[in-house]
PDB file of C-alpha atoms in Angstrom:
ATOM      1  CA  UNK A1008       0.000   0.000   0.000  1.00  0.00           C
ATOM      2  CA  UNK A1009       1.490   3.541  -0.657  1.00  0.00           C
ATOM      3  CA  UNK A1010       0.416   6.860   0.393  1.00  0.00           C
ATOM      4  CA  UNK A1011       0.189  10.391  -1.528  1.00  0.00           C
ATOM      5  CA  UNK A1012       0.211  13.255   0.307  1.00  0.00           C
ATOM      6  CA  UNK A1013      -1.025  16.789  -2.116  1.00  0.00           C
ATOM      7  CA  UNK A1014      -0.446  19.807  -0.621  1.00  0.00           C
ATOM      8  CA  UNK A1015      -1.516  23.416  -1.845  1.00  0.00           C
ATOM      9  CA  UNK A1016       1.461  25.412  -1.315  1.00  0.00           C
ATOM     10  CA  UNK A1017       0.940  29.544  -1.103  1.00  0.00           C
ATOM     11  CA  UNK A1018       2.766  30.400   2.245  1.00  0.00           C
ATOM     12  CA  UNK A1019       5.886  30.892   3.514  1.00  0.00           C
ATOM     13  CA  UNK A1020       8.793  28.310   3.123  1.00  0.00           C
ATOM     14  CA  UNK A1021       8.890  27.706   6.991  1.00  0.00           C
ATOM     15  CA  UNK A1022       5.440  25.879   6.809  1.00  0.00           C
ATOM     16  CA  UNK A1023       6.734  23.765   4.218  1.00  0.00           C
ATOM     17  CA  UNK A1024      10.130  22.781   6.299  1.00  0.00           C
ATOM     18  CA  UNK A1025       8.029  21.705   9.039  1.00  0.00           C
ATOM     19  CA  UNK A1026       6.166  20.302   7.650  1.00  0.00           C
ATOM     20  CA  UNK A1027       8.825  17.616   5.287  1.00  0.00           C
ATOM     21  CA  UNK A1028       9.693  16.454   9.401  1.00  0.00           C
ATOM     22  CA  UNK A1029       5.454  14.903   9.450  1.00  0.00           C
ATOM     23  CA  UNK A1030       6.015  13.662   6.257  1.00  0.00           C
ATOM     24  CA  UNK A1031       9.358  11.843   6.895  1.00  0.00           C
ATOM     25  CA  UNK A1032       7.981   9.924   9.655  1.00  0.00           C
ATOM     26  CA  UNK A1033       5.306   8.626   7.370  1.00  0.00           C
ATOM     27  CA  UNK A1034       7.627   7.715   4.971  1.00  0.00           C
ATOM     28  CA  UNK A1035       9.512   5.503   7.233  1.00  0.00           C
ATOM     29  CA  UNK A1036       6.902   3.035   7.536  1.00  0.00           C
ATOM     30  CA  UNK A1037       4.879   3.444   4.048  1.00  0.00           C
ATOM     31  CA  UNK A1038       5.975   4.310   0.553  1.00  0.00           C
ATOM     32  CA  UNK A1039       4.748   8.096   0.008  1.00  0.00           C
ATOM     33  CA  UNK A1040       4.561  10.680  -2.393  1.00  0.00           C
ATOM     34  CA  UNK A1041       4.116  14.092  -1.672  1.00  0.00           C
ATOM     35  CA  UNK A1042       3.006  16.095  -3.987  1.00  0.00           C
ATOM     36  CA  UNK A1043       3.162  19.705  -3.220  1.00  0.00           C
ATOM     37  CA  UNK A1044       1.137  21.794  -6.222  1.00  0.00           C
ATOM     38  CA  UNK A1045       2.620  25.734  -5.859  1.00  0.00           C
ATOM     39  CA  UNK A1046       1.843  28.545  -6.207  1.00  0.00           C
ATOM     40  CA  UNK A1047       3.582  31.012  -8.660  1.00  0.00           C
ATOM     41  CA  UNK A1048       4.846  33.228  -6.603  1.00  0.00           C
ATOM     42  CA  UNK A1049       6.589  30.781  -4.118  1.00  0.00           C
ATOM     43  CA  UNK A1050       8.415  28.703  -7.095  1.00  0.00           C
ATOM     44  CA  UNK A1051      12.219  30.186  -6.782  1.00  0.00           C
ATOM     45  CA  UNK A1052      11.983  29.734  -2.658  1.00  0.00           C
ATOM     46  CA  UNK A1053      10.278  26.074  -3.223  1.00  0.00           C
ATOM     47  CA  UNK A1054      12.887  25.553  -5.304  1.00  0.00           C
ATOM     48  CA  UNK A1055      16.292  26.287  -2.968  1.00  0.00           C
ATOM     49  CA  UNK A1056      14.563  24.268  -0.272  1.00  0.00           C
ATOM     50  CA  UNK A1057      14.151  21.071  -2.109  1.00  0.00           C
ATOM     51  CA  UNK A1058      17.333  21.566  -3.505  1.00  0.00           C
ATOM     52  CA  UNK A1059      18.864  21.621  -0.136  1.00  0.00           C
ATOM     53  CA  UNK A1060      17.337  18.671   1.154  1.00  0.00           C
ATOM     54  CA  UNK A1061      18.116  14.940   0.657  1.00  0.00           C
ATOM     55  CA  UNK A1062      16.592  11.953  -0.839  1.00  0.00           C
ATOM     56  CA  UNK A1063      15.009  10.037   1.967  1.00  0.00           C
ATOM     57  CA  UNK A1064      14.191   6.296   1.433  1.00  0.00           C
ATOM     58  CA  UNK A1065      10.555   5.725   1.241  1.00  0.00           C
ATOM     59  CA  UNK A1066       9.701   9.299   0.122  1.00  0.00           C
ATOM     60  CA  UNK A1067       9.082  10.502  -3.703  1.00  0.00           C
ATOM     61  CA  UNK A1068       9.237  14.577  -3.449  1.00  0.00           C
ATOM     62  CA  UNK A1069       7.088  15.776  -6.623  1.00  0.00           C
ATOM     63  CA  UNK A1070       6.613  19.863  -6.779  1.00  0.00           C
ATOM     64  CA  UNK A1071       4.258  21.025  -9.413  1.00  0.00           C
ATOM     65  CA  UNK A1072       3.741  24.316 -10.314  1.00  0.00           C
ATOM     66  CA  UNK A1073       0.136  24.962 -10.304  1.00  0.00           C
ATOM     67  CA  UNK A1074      -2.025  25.402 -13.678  1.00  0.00           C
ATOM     68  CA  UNK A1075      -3.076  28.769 -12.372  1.00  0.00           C
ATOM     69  CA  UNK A1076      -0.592  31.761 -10.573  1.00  0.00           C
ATOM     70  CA  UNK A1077      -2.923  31.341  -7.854  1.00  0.00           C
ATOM     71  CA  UNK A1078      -5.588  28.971  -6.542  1.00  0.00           C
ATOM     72  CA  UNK A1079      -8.893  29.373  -4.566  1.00  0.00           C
ATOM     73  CA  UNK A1080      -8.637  28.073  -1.608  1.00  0.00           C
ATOM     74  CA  UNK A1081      -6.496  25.379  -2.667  1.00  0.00           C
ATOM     75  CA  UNK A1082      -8.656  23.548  -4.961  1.00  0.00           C
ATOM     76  CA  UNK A1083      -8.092  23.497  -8.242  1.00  0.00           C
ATOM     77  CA  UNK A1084      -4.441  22.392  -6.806  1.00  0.00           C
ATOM     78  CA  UNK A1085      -5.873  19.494  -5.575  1.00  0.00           C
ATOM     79  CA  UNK A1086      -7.814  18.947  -8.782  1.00  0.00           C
ATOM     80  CA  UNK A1087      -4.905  19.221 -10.627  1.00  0.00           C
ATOM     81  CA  UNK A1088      -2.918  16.611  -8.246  1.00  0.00           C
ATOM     82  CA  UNK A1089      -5.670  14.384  -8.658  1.00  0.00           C
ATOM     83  CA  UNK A1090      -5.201  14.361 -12.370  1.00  0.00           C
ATOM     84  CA  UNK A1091      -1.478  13.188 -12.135  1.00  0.00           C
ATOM     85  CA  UNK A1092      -2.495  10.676  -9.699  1.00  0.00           C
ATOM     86  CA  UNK A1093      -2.282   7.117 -11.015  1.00  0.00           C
ATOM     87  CA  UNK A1094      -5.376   4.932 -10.768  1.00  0.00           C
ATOM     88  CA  UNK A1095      -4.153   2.055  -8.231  1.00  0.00           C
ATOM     89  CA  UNK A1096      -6.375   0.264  -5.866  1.00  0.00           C
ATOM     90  CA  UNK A1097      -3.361   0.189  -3.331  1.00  0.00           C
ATOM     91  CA  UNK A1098      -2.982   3.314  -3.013  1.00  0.00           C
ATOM     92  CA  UNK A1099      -4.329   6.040  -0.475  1.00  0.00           C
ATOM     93  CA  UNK A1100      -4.856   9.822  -1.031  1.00  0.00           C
ATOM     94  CA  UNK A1101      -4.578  12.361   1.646  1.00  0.00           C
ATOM     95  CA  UNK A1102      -5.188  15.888   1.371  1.00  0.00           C
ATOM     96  CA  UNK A1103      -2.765  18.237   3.562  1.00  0.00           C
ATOM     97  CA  UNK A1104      -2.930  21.863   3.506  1.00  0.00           C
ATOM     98  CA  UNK A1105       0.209  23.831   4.130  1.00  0.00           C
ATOM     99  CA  UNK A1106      -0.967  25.649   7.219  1.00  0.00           C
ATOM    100  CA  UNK A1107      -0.705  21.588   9.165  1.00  0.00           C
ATOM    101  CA  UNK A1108       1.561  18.673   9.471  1.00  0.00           C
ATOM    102  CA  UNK A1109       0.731  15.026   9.696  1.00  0.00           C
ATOM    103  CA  UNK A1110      -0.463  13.745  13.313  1.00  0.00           C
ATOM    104  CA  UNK A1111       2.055  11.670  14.776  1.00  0.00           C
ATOM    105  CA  UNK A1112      -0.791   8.696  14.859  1.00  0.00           C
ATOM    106  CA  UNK A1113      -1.166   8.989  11.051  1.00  0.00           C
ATOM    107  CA  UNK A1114       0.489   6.324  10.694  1.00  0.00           C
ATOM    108  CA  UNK A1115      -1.581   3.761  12.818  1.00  0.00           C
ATOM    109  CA  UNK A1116      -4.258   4.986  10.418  1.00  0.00           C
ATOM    110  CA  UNK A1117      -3.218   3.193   7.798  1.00  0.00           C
ATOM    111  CA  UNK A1118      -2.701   0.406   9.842  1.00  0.00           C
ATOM    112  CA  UNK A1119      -6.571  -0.095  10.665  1.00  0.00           C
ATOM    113  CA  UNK A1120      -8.100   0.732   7.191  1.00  0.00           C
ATOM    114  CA  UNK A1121      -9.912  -2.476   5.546  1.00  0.00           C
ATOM    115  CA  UNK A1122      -9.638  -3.591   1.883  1.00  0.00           C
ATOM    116  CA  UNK A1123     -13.065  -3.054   1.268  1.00  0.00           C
ATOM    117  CA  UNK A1124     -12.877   0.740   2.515  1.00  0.00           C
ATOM    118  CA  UNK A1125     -12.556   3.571  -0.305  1.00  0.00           C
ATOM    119  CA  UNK A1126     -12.951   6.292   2.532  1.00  0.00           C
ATOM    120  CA  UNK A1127     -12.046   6.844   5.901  1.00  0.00           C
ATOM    121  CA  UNK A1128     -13.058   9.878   7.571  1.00  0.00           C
ATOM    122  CA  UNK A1129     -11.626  10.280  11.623  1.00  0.00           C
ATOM    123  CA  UNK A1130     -11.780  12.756  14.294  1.00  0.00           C
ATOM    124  CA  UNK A1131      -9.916  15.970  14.239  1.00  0.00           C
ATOM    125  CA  UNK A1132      -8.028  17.317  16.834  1.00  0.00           C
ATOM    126  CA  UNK A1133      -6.360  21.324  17.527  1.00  0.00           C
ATOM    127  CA  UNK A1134      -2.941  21.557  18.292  1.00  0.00           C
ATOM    128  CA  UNK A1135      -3.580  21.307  22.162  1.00  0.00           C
ATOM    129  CA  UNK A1136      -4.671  17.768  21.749  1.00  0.00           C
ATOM    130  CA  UNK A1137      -8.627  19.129  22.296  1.00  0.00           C
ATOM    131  CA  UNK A1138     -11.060  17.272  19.801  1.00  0.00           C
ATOM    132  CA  UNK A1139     -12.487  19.992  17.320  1.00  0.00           C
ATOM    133  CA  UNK A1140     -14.236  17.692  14.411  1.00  0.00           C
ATOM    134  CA  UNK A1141     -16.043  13.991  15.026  1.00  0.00           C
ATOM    135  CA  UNK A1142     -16.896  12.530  11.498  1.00  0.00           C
ATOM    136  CA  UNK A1143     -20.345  12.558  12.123  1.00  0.00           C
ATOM    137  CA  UNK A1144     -21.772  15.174  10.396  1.00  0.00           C
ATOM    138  CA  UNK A1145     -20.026  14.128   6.961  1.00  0.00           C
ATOM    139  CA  UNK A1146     -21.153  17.418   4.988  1.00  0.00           C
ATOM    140  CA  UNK A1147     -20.299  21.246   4.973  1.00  0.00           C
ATOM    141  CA  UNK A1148     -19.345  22.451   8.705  1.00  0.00           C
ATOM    142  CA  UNK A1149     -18.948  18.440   9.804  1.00  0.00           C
ATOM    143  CA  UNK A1150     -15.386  17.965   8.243  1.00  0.00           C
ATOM    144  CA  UNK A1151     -12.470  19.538   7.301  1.00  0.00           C
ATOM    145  CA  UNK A1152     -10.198  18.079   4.569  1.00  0.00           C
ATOM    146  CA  UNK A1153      -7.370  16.888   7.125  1.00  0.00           C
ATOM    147  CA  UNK A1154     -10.422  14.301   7.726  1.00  0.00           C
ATOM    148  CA  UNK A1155     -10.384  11.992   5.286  1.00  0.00           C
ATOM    149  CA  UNK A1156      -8.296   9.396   3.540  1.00  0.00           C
ATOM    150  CA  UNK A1157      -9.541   8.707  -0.447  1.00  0.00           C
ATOM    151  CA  UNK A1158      -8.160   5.911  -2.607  1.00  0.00           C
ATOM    152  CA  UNK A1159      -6.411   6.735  -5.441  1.00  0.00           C
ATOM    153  CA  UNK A1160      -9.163   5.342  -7.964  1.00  0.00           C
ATOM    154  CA  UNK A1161     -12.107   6.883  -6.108  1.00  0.00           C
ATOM    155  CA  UNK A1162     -10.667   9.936  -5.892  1.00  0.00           C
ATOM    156  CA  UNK A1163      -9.986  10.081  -9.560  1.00  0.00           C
ATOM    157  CA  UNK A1164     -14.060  10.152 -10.214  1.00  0.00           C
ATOM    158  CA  UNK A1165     -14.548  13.158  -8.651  1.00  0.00           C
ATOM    159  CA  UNK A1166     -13.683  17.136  -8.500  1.00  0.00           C
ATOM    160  CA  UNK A1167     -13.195  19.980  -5.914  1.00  0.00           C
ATOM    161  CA  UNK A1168     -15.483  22.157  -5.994  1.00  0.00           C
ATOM    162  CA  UNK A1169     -13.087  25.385  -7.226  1.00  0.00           C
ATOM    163  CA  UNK A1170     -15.131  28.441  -6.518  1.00  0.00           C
ATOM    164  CA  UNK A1171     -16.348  27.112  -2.915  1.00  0.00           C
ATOM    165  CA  UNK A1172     -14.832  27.327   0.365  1.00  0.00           C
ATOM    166  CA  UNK A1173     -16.957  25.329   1.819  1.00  0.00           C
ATOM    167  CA  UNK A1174     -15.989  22.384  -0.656  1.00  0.00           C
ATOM    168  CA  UNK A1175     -14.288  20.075   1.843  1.00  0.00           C
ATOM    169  CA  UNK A1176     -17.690  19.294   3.340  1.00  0.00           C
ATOM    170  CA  UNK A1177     -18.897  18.882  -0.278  1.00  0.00           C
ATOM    171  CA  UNK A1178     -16.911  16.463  -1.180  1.00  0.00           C
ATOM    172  CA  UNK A1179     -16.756  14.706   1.822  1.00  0.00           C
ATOM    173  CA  UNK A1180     -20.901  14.274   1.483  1.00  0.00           C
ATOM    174  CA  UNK A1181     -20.051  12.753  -2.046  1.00  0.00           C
ATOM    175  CA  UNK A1182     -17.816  10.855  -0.749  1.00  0.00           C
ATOM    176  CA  UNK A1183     -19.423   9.039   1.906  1.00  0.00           C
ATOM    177  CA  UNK A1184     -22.728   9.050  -0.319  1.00  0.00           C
ATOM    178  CA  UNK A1185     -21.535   7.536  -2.987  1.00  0.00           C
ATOM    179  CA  UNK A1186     -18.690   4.930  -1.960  1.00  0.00           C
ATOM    180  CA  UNK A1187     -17.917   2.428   0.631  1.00  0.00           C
ATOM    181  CA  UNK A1188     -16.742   4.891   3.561  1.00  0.00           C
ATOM    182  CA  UNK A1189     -16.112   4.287   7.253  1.00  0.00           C
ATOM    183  CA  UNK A1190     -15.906   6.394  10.378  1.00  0.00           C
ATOM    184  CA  UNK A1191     -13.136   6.467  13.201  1.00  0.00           C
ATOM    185  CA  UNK A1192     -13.532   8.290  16.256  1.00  0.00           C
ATOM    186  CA  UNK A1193      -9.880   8.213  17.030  1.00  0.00           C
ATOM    187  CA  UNK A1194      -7.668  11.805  15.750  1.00  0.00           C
ATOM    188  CA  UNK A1195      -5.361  11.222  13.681  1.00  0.00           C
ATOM    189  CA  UNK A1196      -5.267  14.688  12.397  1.00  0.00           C
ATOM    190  CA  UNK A1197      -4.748  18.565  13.448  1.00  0.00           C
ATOM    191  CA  UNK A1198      -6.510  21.450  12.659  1.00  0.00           C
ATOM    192  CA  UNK A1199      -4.269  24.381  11.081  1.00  0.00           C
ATOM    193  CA  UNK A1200      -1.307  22.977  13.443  1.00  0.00           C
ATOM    194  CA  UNK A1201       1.322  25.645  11.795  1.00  0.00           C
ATOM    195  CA  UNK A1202      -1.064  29.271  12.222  1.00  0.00           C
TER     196      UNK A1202
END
C-alpha cells in the first residue's frame, strides 16, 4: 500500500520545512509521495529548499507548479494533483494543507483501514490535543479536509469544488454518499497545526 500526500502550497517556506519532518515519519513506515502543487509566486523559494534537502528512502518529493498563478482556496491544486495521480487500488490519497503537518498517529491509520474501505473519515483534533471535528456530520461544517483518507481510484471520479470554500464538506458528502466509507472516532489529524 502507498500513500500520496497533495499539498496546496501559497505560504511561507517555513510551513513547508516543518512540515517535510510529518512527512518523513510517514515515509519511514509506508511508501509516500508528496506532492506539493505551488503557487507562482513561491516557485524560486520552493525551489532552494528542495534543492537543499536529501533523498530520503521511502519518500518521492514531486513539486508542481500549479495550472493557475494562484488557486482558490487550494482547490483546483488538488484537482490538478488528482489528475497526475495514477489509478491504483493500493494506493491512499490524503489531502494536507500547508498551514498543518501530519499527526504523529497517522500512521496507525493506515494500519486499521480495511480492503473493502474507499474512505475513511476520523476525528480531528487542535494543536492542544482538544477534539475539534467527530466525522459525524459528513457534509459542509462536519469535516475539514485533514479528515479523510480517499483511494487513489475513487478519488480520480470526482472534483473539488473550485469556486467554494466550503468544498471540503462537499466532497466529503459525495464521498461518503456515494462509496464504501467508514468512520473512526480516534484523531489522527490537526486542525491548522502551523497558524
Amino acid at each position: 500500500m502507498n500513500l500520496i500526500i497533495v499539498t496546496p502550497f501559497s505560504r511561507a517556506i517555513e510551513n513547508i520545512q516543518a512540515m517535510y519532518a510529518s512527512v518523513l515519519m510517514a515515509a519511514a513506515t509506508i511508501q509516500t509521495e508528496w506532492m506539493i502543487i505551488y503557487q507562482h509566486e513561491v516557485e524560486q523559494e520552493l525551489m532552494e529548499w528542495k534543492r537543499a534537502i536529501k533523498n530520503q528512502k521511502g519518500l518521492q518529493l514531486t513539486t508542481v507548479r500549479g495550472n493557475t498563478a494562484t488557486s482558490y482556496y487550494g482547490h483546483s491544486y488538488r484537482n490538478q494533483a488528482v489528475a497526475n495521480i495514477e489509478e491504483r487500488e493500493n494506493a491512499w490519497v490524503y489531502f494536507l494543507d500547508d498551514d498543518n503537518i501530519l499527526h504523529p498517529e497517522f500512521t496507525k491509520l493506515i494500519n486499521v483501514v480495511r480492503p473493502d474501505d474507499e474512505v475513511v473519515f476520523f476525528t480531528q483534533v487542535w494543536k492542544s490535543g482538544e477534539i475539534r471535528l467527530e466525522p459525524d456530520h459528513l457534509g459542509v461544517g462536519g469535516v475539514d479536509t485533514a479528515m479523510m483518507l480517499v483511494r487513489s481510484d475513487i478519488i480520480k471520479k470526482h472534483l473539488w469544488n473550485e469556486e467554494e470554500y466550503t468544498a471540503d464538506g462537499l466532497m466529503a458528502e459525495t464521498l461518503a454518499s456515494n462509496h464504501n466509507s467508514r468512520r473512526i472516532h480516534e484523531p489522527y489529524c490537526f486542525y491548522n497545526y502551523l497558524r
